[in-house]
CSV table of C-alpha atoms in Angstrom, one decimal:
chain,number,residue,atom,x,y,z
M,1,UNK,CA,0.0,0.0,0.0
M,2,UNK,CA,2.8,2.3,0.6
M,3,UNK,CA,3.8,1.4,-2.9
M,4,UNK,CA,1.3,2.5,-4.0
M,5,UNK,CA,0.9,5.7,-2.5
M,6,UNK,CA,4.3,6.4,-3.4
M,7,UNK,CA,6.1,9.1,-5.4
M,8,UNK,CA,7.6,6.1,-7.4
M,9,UNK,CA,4.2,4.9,-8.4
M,10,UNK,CA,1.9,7.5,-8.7
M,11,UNK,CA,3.5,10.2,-11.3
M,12,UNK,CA,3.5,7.9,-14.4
M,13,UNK,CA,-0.2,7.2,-13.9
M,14,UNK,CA,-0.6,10.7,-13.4
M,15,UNK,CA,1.5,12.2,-16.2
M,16,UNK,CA,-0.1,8.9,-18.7
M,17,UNK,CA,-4.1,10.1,-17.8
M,18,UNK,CA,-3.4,14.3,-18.3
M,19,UNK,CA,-1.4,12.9,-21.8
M,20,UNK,CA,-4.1,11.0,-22.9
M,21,UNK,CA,-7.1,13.1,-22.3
M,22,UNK,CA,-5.1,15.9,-23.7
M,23,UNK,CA,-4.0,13.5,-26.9
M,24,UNK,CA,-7.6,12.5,-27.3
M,25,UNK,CA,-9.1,15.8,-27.5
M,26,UNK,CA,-6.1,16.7,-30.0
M,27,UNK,CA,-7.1,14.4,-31.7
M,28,UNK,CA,-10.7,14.9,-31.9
M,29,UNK,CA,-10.0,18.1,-33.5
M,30,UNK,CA,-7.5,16.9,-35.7
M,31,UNK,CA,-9.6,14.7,-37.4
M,32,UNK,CA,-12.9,16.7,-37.4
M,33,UNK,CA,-10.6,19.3,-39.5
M,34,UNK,CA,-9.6,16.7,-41.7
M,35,UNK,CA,-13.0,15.2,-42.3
M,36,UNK,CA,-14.0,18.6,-43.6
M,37,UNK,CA,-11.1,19.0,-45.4
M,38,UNK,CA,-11.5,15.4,-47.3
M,39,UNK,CA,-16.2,15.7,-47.3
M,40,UNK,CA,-15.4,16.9,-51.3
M,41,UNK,CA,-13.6,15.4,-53.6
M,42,UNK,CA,-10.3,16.9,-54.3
M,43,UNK,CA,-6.5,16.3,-56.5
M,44,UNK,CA,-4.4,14.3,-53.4
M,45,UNK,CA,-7.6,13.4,-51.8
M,46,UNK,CA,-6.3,9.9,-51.6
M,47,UNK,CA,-3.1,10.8,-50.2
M,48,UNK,CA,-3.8,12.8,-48.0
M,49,UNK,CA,-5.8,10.4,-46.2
M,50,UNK,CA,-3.4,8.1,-46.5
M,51,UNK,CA,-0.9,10.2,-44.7
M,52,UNK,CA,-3.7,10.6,-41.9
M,53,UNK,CA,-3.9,6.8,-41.5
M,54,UNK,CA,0.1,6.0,-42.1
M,55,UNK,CA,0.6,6.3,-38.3
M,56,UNK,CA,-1.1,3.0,-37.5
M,57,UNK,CA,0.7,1.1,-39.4
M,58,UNK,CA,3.7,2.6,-39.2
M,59,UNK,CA,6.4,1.2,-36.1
M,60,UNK,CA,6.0,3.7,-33.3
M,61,UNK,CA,10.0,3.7,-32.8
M,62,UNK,CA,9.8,5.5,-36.1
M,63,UNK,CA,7.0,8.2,-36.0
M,64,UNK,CA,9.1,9.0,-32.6
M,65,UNK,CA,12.3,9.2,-35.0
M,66,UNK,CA,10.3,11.3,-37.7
M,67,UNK,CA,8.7,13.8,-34.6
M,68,UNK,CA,12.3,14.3,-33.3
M,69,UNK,CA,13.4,15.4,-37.0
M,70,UNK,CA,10.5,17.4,-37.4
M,71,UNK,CA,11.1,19.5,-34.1
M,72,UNK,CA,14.4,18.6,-33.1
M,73,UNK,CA,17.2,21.7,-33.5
M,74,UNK,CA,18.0,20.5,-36.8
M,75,UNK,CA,13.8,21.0,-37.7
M,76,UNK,CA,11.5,23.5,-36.4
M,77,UNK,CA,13.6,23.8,-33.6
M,78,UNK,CA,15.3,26.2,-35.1
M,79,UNK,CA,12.8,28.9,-34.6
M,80,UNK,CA,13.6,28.6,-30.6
M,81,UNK,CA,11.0,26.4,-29.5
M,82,UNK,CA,11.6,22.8,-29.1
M,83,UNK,CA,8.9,20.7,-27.1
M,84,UNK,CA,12.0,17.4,-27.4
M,85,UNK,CA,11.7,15.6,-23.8
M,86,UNK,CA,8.7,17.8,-22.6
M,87,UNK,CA,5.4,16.9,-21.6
M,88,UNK,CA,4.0,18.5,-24.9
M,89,UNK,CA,6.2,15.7,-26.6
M,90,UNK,CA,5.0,12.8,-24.8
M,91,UNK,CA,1.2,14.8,-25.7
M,92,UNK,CA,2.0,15.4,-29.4
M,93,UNK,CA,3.5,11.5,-29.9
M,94,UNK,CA,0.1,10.3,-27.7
M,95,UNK,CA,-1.8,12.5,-30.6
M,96,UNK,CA,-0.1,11.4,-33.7
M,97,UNK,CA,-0.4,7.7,-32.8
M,98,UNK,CA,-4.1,8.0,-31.9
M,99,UNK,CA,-5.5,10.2,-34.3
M,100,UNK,CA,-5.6,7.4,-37.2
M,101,UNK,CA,-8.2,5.3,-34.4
M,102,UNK,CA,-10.7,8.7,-34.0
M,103,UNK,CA,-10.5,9.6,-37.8
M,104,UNK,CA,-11.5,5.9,-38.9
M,105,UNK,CA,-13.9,5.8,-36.3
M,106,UNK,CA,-15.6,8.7,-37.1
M,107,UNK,CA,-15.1,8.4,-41.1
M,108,UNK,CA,-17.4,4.6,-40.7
M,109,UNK,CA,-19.7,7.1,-38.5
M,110,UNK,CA,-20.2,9.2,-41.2
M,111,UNK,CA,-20.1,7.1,-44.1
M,112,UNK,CA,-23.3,5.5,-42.6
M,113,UNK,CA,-25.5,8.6,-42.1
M,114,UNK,CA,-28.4,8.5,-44.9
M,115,UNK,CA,-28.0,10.7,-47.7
M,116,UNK,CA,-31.6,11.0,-48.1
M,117,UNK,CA,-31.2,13.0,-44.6
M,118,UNK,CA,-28.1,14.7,-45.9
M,119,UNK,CA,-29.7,16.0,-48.9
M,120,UNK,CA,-33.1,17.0,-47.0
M,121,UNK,CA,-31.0,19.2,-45.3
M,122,UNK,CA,-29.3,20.9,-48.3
M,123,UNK,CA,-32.8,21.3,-50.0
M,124,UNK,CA,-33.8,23.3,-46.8
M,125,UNK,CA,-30.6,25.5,-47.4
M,126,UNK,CA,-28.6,24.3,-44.3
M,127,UNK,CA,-24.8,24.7,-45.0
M,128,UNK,CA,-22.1,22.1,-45.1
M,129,UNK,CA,-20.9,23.3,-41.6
M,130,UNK,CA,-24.1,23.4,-40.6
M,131,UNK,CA,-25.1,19.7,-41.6
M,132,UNK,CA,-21.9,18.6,-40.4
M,133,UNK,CA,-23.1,19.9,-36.5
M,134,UNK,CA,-26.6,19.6,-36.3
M,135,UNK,CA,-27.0,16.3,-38.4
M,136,UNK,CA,-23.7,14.4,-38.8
M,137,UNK,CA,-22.0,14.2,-35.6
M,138,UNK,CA,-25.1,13.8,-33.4
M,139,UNK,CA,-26.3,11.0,-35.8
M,140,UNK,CA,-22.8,9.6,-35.8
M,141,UNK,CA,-22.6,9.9,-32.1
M,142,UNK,CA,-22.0,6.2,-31.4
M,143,UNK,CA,-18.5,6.5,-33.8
M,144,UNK,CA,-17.8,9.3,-32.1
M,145,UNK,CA,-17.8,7.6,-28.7
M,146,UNK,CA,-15.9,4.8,-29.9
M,147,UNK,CA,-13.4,7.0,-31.7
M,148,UNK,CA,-12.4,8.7,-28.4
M,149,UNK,CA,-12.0,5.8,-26.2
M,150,UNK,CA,-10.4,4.0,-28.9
M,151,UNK,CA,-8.2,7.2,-28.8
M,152,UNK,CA,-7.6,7.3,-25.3
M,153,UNK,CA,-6.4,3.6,-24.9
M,154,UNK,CA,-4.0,3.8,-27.7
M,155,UNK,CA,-2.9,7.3,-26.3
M,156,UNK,CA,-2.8,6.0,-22.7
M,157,UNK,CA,-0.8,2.6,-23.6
M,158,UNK,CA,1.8,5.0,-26.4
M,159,UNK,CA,5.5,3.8,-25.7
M,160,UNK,CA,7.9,3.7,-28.4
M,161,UNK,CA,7.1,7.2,-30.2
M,162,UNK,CA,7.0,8.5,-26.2
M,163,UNK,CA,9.9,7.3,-25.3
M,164,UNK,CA,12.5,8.7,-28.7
M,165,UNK,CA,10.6,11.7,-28.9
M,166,UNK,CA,10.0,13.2,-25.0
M,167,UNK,CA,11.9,10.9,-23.2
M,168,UNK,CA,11.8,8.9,-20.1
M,169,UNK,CA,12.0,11.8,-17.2
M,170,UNK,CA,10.1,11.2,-13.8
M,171,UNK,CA,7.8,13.7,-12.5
M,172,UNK,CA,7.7,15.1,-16.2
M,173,UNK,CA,7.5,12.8,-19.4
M,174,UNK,CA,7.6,9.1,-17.7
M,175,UNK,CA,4.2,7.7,-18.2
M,176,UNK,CA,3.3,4.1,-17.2
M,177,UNK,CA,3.8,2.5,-20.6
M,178,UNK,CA,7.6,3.8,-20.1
M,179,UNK,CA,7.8,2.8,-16.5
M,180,UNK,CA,7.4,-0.4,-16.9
M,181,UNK,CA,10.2,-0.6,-19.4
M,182,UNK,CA,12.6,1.1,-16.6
M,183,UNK,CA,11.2,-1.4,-13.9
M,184,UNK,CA,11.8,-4.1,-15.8
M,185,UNK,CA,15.3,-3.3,-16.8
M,186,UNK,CA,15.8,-2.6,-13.1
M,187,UNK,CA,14.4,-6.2,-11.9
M,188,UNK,CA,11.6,-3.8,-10.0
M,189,UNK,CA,9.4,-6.8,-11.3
M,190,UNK,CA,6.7,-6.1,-8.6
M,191,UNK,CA,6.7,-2.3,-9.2
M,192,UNK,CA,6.3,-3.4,-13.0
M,193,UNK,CA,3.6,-5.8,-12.4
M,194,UNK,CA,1.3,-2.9,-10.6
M,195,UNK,CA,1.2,-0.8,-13.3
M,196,UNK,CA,0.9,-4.1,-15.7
M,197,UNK,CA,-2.0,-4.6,-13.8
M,198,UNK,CA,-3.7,-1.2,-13.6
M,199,UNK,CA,-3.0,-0.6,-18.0
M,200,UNK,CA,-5.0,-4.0,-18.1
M,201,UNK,CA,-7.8,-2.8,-15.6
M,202,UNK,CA,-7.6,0.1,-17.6
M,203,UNK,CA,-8.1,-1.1,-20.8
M,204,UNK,CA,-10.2,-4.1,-20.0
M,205,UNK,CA,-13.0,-1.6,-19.0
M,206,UNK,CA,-12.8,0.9,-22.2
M,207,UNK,CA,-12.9,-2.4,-24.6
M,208,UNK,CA,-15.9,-3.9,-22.0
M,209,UNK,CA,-17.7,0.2,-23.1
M,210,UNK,CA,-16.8,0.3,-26.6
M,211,UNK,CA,-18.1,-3.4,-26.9
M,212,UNK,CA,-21.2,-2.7,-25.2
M,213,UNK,CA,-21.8,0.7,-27.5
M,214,UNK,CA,-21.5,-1.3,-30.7
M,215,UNK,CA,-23.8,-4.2,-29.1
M,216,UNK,CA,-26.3,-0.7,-28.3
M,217,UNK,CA,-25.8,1.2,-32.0
């Protein structure tokens, strides 16, 4: 019990909750912007959403590699702002790596809303942000659901991206996924095995919610 009550313990479970509720809201917006973006038809259409989806198949070890290019000193660091081994890194991998899970999500969401309701609308002269507020998300509500806690268990167990890109720091960028790497490698095999047990409580109960919302939808 003191274990668990210690400063040890209870920062990366801390630091891995504010990361993914911040990661899953980031990317919530993210791909709301690029459903807009991609509702018409366009040249690069294709790839674009290709390069939306390219994070989940792609090993996390290298989206961490291609984030630390991207705003490392020899990228946008160069500017004077460089969020390497900060908690906005460990938020921005969490983001990257779940934003394929909420775009698909809401995408099949979308796809399956009637035209015949969609083009009611447009006959009445509602706009297509309009449409996409009052008549898409609510009736895609169920996606939407999914796609966030789908987010927030890929954000919450996020490793390898984390841990090139913002590091391994206590108190600041270690989250539980990361953790338990360190305990490991230390032979803190107990330590390990509680937060092994808490990411399985964890994500035991959002699959238990998502499979009851697609049981209800």
């Amino acid at each position: 019990m003191d274990l668990m009550l210690s400063e040890t313990f209870l920062p990366p479970i801390l630091t891995s909750l504010k990361v993914s509720l911040i990661a899953t809201l980031g990317s919530l917006i993210i791909s709301i912007l690029f459903i807009l973006l991609t509702a018409r038809p366009f040249p690069g259409k294709s790839v674009v959403e290709t390069l939306i989806m390219l994070p989940m198949v792609l090993p996390p070890t290298v989206v961490g590699f291609l984030l630390l290019l991207l705003f490392g000193k020899q990228g946008l660091g160069q500017l004077g702002f460089s969020p390497v081994f900060t908690i906005y890194a460990a938020i921005i991998a969490a983001t990257v790596v779940a934003t394929p899970l909420m775009y698909q999500s809401l995408k099949i969401g979308i796809d399956n809303v009637s035209t015949d309701v969609l083009d009611a609308a447009k006959v009445d002269g509602a706009g297509h942000l309009t449409i996409f507020k009052k008549i898409i998300l609510p009736l895609s509500k169920g996606a939407l659901l999914t796609g966030i806690l789908f987010s927030f268990a890929r954000a919450l167990g996020e490793f390898g991206a984390t841990l090139i890109f913002a590091g391994n720091i206590p108190g600041v960028t270690q989250t539980m996924a990361t953790a338990i790497y360190i305990a490991i490698d230390n032979n803190e095999l107990f330590l390990a095995g509680l937060w092994v047990a808490l990411m399985i409580v964890f994500s035991f109960i959002l699959m238990l919610i998502i499979h009851n919302l697609k049981k209800n939808t």
